[in-house]
Coordinates of C-alpha atoms in Angstrom, one line a residue:
M512 CA -46.8 3.3 -48.0
K513 CA -49.3 4.4 -45.4
T514 CA -48.8 1.3 -43.4
N515 CA -45.0 1.7 -43.4
L516 CA -45.3 5.3 -42.3
K517 CA -47.7 4.4 -39.5
T518 CA -45.3 1.7 -38.4
I519 CA -42.4 4.1 -38.4
V520 CA -44.3 6.7 -36.4
T521 CA -45.5 4.1 -33.9
T522 CA -42.0 2.6 -33.5
S523 CA -40.5 6.1 -33.0
A524 CA -43.0 6.9 -30.4
V525 CA -42.3 3.7 -28.5
I526 CA -38.5 4.4 -28.6
F527 CA -39.1 7.9 -27.4
L528 CA -41.3 6.8 -24.5
L529 CA -38.8 4.1 -23.5
A530 CA -36.0 6.7 -23.5
L531 CA -38.1 9.1 -21.5
S532 CA -38.9 6.4 -19.0
T533 CA -35.2 5.5 -18.6
V534 CA -34.3 9.2 -18.1
F535 CA -37.1 9.5 -15.6
S536 CA -36.1 6.3 -13.8
Q537 CA -32.4 7.4 -13.6
S538 CA -33.4 10.9 -12.3
Q539 CA -35.4 9.3 -9.5
R540 CA -32.7 6.8 -8.5
K541 CA -30.6 7.6 -5.5
P542 CA -26.9 6.7 -6.3
A543 CA -25.7 3.6 -4.5
S544 CA -22.0 4.4 -4.7
L545 CA -20.2 7.2 -3.0
G546 CA -19.0 8.4 -6.5
R547 CA -15.3 7.7 -5.8
E548 CA -12.9 6.6 -8.5
E549 CA -11.5 3.1 -8.2
Y550 CA -8.7 3.9 -10.7
I551 CA -6.9 7.3 -10.6
E552 CA -4.6 8.5 -13.3
V553 CA -1.2 9.7 -11.9
E554 CA 0.4 10.4 -15.2
K555 CA -0.4 9.8 -18.9
N556 CA -1.3 6.2 -19.5
V557 CA -0.7 5.2 -15.8
K558 CA -3.7 4.6 -13.5
L559 CA -3.4 3.2 -10.0
H560 CA -6.0 1.1 -8.2
V561 CA -7.4 2.8 -5.1
T562 CA -9.6 1.2 -2.4
D563 CA -11.6 4.1 -1.0
L564 CA -14.2 3.0 1.5
G565 CA -16.1 4.4 4.5
E566 CA -16.6 7.9 5.7
G567 CA -14.9 9.9 8.4
K568 CA -11.3 10.8 9.3
P569 CA -9.0 9.5 6.4
V570 CA -6.4 6.7 6.8
V571 CA -4.1 6.2 3.9
L572 CA -2.4 2.8 3.6
I573 CA 0.5 1.7 1.4
H574 CA 1.4 -1.9 0.9
G575 CA 4.7 -3.7 0.8
W576 CA 6.7 -5.6 -1.8
P577 CA 5.3 -7.5 -3.7
L578 CA 1.8 -7.2 -2.4
S579 CA -1.0 -4.7 -3.1
D580 CA -3.5 -2.7 -1.1
A581 CA -5.5 -5.9 -0.7
M582 CA -3.2 -6.9 2.1
Y583 CA -5.1 -4.6 4.4
E584 CA -8.4 -6.4 4.0
Y585 CA -8.7 -6.9 7.8
Q586 CA -7.6 -3.4 8.6
Y587 CA -10.2 -2.0 6.2
A588 CA -13.0 -4.0 7.8
E589 CA -12.4 -2.7 11.3
L590 CA -11.5 0.9 10.4
I591 CA -14.7 1.3 8.4
Q592 CA -16.7 -0.2 11.3
K593 CA -15.0 2.3 13.7
G594 CA -16.0 5.3 11.5
Y595 CA -12.9 6.0 9.4
R596 CA -12.4 6.5 5.6
V597 CA -9.8 4.1 4.3
I598 CA -7.8 4.8 1.2
G599 CA -5.5 2.0 0.1
I600 CA -3.2 2.9 -2.8
T601 CA -1.7 0.1 -4.9
L602 CA 1.7 1.3 -6.2
R603 CA 2.4 1.1 -9.9
G604 CA 3.5 -2.3 -11.0
F605 CA 1.6 -4.2 -8.4
G606 CA -1.9 -5.7 -7.8
L607 CA -4.6 -4.1 -10.0
S608 CA -2.6 -1.0 -10.8
D609 CA -1.1 -0.3 -14.2
K610 CA 2.3 -1.9 -14.8
P611 CA 4.3 0.4 -17.2
G612 CA 7.9 0.2 -18.1
G613 CA 10.1 2.9 -16.6
A614 CA 11.3 4.0 -13.2
Y615 CA 10.3 2.3 -10.0
N616 CA 11.7 3.9 -6.8
Y617 CA 10.6 5.9 -3.7
D618 CA 10.6 9.2 -5.6
V619 CA 8.2 7.8 -8.2
Y620 CA 6.0 6.2 -5.5
A621 CA 5.9 9.4 -3.4
D622 CA 5.0 11.5 -6.5
D623 CA 2.1 9.1 -7.3
I624 CA 0.8 9.3 -3.8
K625 CA 0.9 13.1 -3.9
V626 CA -1.1 13.2 -7.1
I627 CA -3.8 10.9 -5.6
L628 CA -4.1 12.8 -2.3
D629 CA -4.2 16.1 -4.3
K630 CA -7.0 14.8 -6.5
L631 CA -9.0 13.4 -3.5
K632 CA -8.4 16.6 -1.6
I633 CA -7.4 14.7 1.5
E634 CA -6.4 16.6 4.6
G635 CA -5.2 15.6 8.1
A636 CA -4.9 11.9 7.3
T637 CA -2.9 9.2 9.0
I638 CA -0.6 7.6 6.4
G639 CA 0.8 4.2 7.1
G640 CA 3.1 1.9 5.2
F641 CA 4.2 -1.7 5.4
S642 CA 7.8 -2.9 4.6
M643 CA 8.7 -1.2 1.3
G644 CA 5.6 0.8 1.8
G645 CA 6.9 2.0 5.1
A646 CA 10.1 3.3 3.3
T647 CA 7.8 4.9 0.7
V648 CA 5.7 6.9 3.2
I649 CA 8.8 8.0 5.0
H650 CA 10.1 9.4 1.8
Y651 CA 6.7 10.9 1.0
V652 CA 6.5 12.8 4.3
A653 CA 10.1 14.0 4.0
K654 CA 9.8 15.1 0.4
Y655 CA 6.4 16.8 0.6
N656 CA 6.7 18.1 4.1
A657 CA 3.8 15.9 5.3
A658 CA 1.4 17.3 2.7
H659 CA -2.2 16.1 3.4
V660 CA -1.2 14.1 6.4
S661 CA -0.9 14.7 10.2
K662 CA 0.4 11.4 11.4
L663 CA 2.7 8.6 10.2
A664 CA 2.6 4.9 10.9
L665 CA 5.3 2.4 10.0
F666 CA 4.7 -1.4 10.0
G667 CA 7.7 -3.6 9.7
A668 CA 9.3 -0.8 7.6
A669 CA 12.3 -1.5 5.3
A670 CA 14.0 1.6 6.6
P671 CA 16.2 3.6 7.1
L672 CA 18.3 1.1 5.0
W673 CA 17.4 -2.4 4.0
T674 CA 21.0 -3.4 3.2
K675 CA 24.1 -3.0 5.3
R676 CA 26.8 -0.3 4.8
A677 CA 30.2 0.3 6.2
D678 CA 28.5 2.8 8.6
F679 CA 25.2 0.9 9.1
N680 CA 25.7 -2.7 10.3
Y681 CA 22.0 -3.5 11.0
G682 CA 19.6 -5.8 9.4
F683 CA 20.1 -9.1 7.5
W684 CA 20.8 -8.2 3.9
T685 CA 23.9 -7.2 1.9
K686 CA 23.7 -5.7 -1.6
E687 CA 25.1 -9.0 -2.9
D688 CA 22.2 -10.8 -1.2
V689 CA 19.7 -8.6 -3.0
N690 CA 21.4 -9.0 -6.3
G691 CA 20.8 -12.8 -5.8
L692 CA 17.1 -12.1 -5.1
I693 CA 16.9 -10.0 -8.3
A694 CA 18.5 -12.8 -10.3
L695 CA 16.1 -15.4 -8.8
N696 CA 13.2 -13.1 -9.7
N697 CA 14.3 -13.0 -13.3
T698 CA 14.8 -16.8 -13.5
N699 CA 12.5 -18.5 -11.1
R700 CA 10.0 -16.2 -9.5
P701 CA 7.9 -19.0 -7.9
Q702 CA 10.9 -20.0 -6.0
L703 CA 11.5 -16.5 -4.8
F704 CA 7.9 -16.4 -3.6
E705 CA 8.4 -19.7 -1.8
N706 CA 11.6 -18.6 -0.2
F707 CA 10.1 -15.4 1.2
G708 CA 7.0 -17.3 2.3
K709 CA 9.2 -19.4 4.6
I710 CA 10.7 -16.3 6.4
F711 CA 7.6 -14.1 6.3
P712 CA 6.0 -15.3 9.6
A713 CA 7.6 -15.7 13.0
N714 CA 7.1 -19.5 12.7
E715 CA 5.3 -22.2 10.8
T716 CA 2.0 -21.7 12.7
S717 CA 1.8 -18.0 13.2
V718 CA 0.3 -17.6 9.6
S719 CA -2.2 -20.3 8.6
A720 CA -2.0 -22.1 5.3
G721 CA -5.1 -20.3 4.2
Q722 CA -3.6 -16.9 5.0
G723 CA -0.5 -17.9 3.1
A724 CA -2.4 -18.9 0.1
W725 CA -4.4 -15.6 0.2
L726 CA -1.2 -13.6 0.3
G727 CA 0.2 -15.7 -2.5
T728 CA -2.7 -14.8 -4.8
I729 CA -2.0 -11.1 -4.1
Q730 CA 1.7 -11.2 -4.8
A731 CA 1.3 -13.2 -8.0
Q732 CA -0.4 -10.1 -9.5
A733 CA 2.8 -8.1 -9.3
S734 CA 4.8 -7.3 -12.5
P735 CA 8.2 -9.2 -12.5
Y736 CA 9.8 -6.1 -13.9
A737 CA 8.4 -3.9 -11.2
M738 CA 9.5 -6.4 -8.6
A739 CA 13.1 -6.4 -9.8
E740 CA 13.2 -2.6 -10.1
S741 CA 11.7 -2.1 -6.7
M742 CA 14.3 -4.5 -5.2
K743 CA 17.0 -2.2 -6.6
A744 CA 15.4 0.7 -4.7
L745 CA 15.3 -1.4 -1.6
R746 CA 19.0 -2.3 -2.1
D747 CA 20.3 1.2 -2.8
T748 CA 18.2 3.8 -1.0
D749 CA 19.4 5.4 2.2
L750 CA 16.6 7.2 4.1
R751 CA 18.6 8.4 7.1
E752 CA 18.3 12.0 6.1
D753 CA 14.6 11.6 5.5
L754 CA 14.0 10.4 9.0
K755 CA 15.5 13.7 10.4
K756 CA 12.9 15.7 8.4
I757 CA 9.9 13.9 10.0
K758 CA 8.2 16.2 12.6
I759 CA 4.7 14.6 12.8
P760 CA 3.7 12.0 15.4
T761 CA 5.0 8.6 14.3
L762 CA 3.9 5.1 15.3
I763 CA 6.4 2.2 14.7
L764 CA 4.9 -1.3 14.9
H765 CA 7.5 -4.1 14.3
G766 CA 7.7 -7.8 14.9
T767 CA 10.6 -8.7 17.2
Q768 CA 11.0 -12.0 15.2
D769 CA 11.0 -10.3 11.8
K770 CA 13.4 -12.2 9.5
I771 CA 13.0 -9.8 6.5
C772 CA 13.2 -6.3 8.2
S773 CA 15.2 -6.8 11.4
Y774 CA 13.8 -5.3 14.7
E775 CA 17.1 -3.4 14.8
L776 CA 15.8 -1.3 11.9
A777 CA 12.8 -0.3 14.0
E778 CA 15.1 0.8 16.9
Q779 CA 17.2 2.9 14.4
M780 CA 14.0 4.6 13.1
H781 CA 12.8 5.2 16.7
K782 CA 16.1 6.9 17.5
S783 CA 16.1 9.1 14.4
I784 CA 12.4 10.2 14.4
A785 CA 11.9 12.8 17.1
N786 CA 8.3 12.3 17.9
S787 CA 8.0 8.5 17.6
T788 CA 6.7 5.6 19.6
L789 CA 7.9 2.1 19.1
I790 CA 5.7 -0.8 20.0
P791 CA 7.2 -4.3 19.7
F792 CA 5.1 -7.3 18.5
E793 CA 6.7 -10.2 20.5
K794 CA 4.8 -12.9 18.7
S795 CA 5.3 -11.6 15.1
G796 CA 7.7 -11.9 12.3
H797 CA 7.2 -9.7 9.2
A798 CA 3.5 -10.6 9.0
L799 CA 2.5 -8.7 12.1
F800 CA -0.6 -7.3 10.4
I801 CA -2.1 -10.8 10.5
E802 CA 0.0 -12.6 13.1
E803 CA -1.2 -10.3 15.9
L804 CA -4.2 -8.8 14.1
P805 CA -6.2 -7.7 17.1
K806 CA -3.2 -5.9 18.7
F807 CA -2.2 -4.4 15.3
N808 CA -5.6 -2.9 14.7
A809 CA -6.0 -1.7 18.3
E810 CA -2.7 0.1 18.3
L811 CA -3.3 1.7 15.0
I812 CA -6.8 2.9 15.9
K813 CA -5.5 4.2 19.3
F814 CA -2.8 6.2 17.4
I815 CA -5.3 7.6 14.9
K816 CA -7.5 8.8 17.7

């Protein structure tokens, strides 16, 4: 009995000392992280993946369909080195973000961005968007009167309309074309990826095989459901009135050989956004962020400054 009691007391003392040592060790440790959340809840049961790196003036980047914020890998690297804080938001349904059922459109995406920038208490940021992400940030700035942001950057943006209308004969796509893309998404998604891969760059050599494979791993993470619903938003949304509401300085970067979002769309955006600058990328298709990487980063950083 005495031996058992002694053993219990000794064991308890050892446990106590170990716990005390752990607490002491943790209290002495300087945190290695910046304490920022990698997943931020935008509504009940929906969390979005956020890349939040660096310190300094904030730059918020929104990806295109069907990629994720990982597409900005080579923008993040340079922006961080130049002293900026980069915040890449992956929209619901894509990449590492949650993929719930429900609505997928520019209203939902803009609302999600607003929640995240509210929570992060961001002010005076430059917000940029690629392709569908460009359309999304246009709608965000118009809907929320440029809350949290002071500049807008558009990269190969799918705006003001991605499909032709009776009063808008620009671009490459009709509503019927997009219906065909949705049908292919729902029956042979790998073929859809392959088809878009062929028209993504300006030519066969402007994006390397390695870069193409890298982008392929990113897009494969997207939810098929989210892809189809987002294509409906691309097919149906008219942002011409939103463009008129944009008052902040706007940079438009667009490949002249873009086979997905015609350069004509960039010209239409430039005409409709009062305080905008259009810079053509003569050697680029839709993949201007890697096809002319040094020029892309240099123009973006010059604009942010």
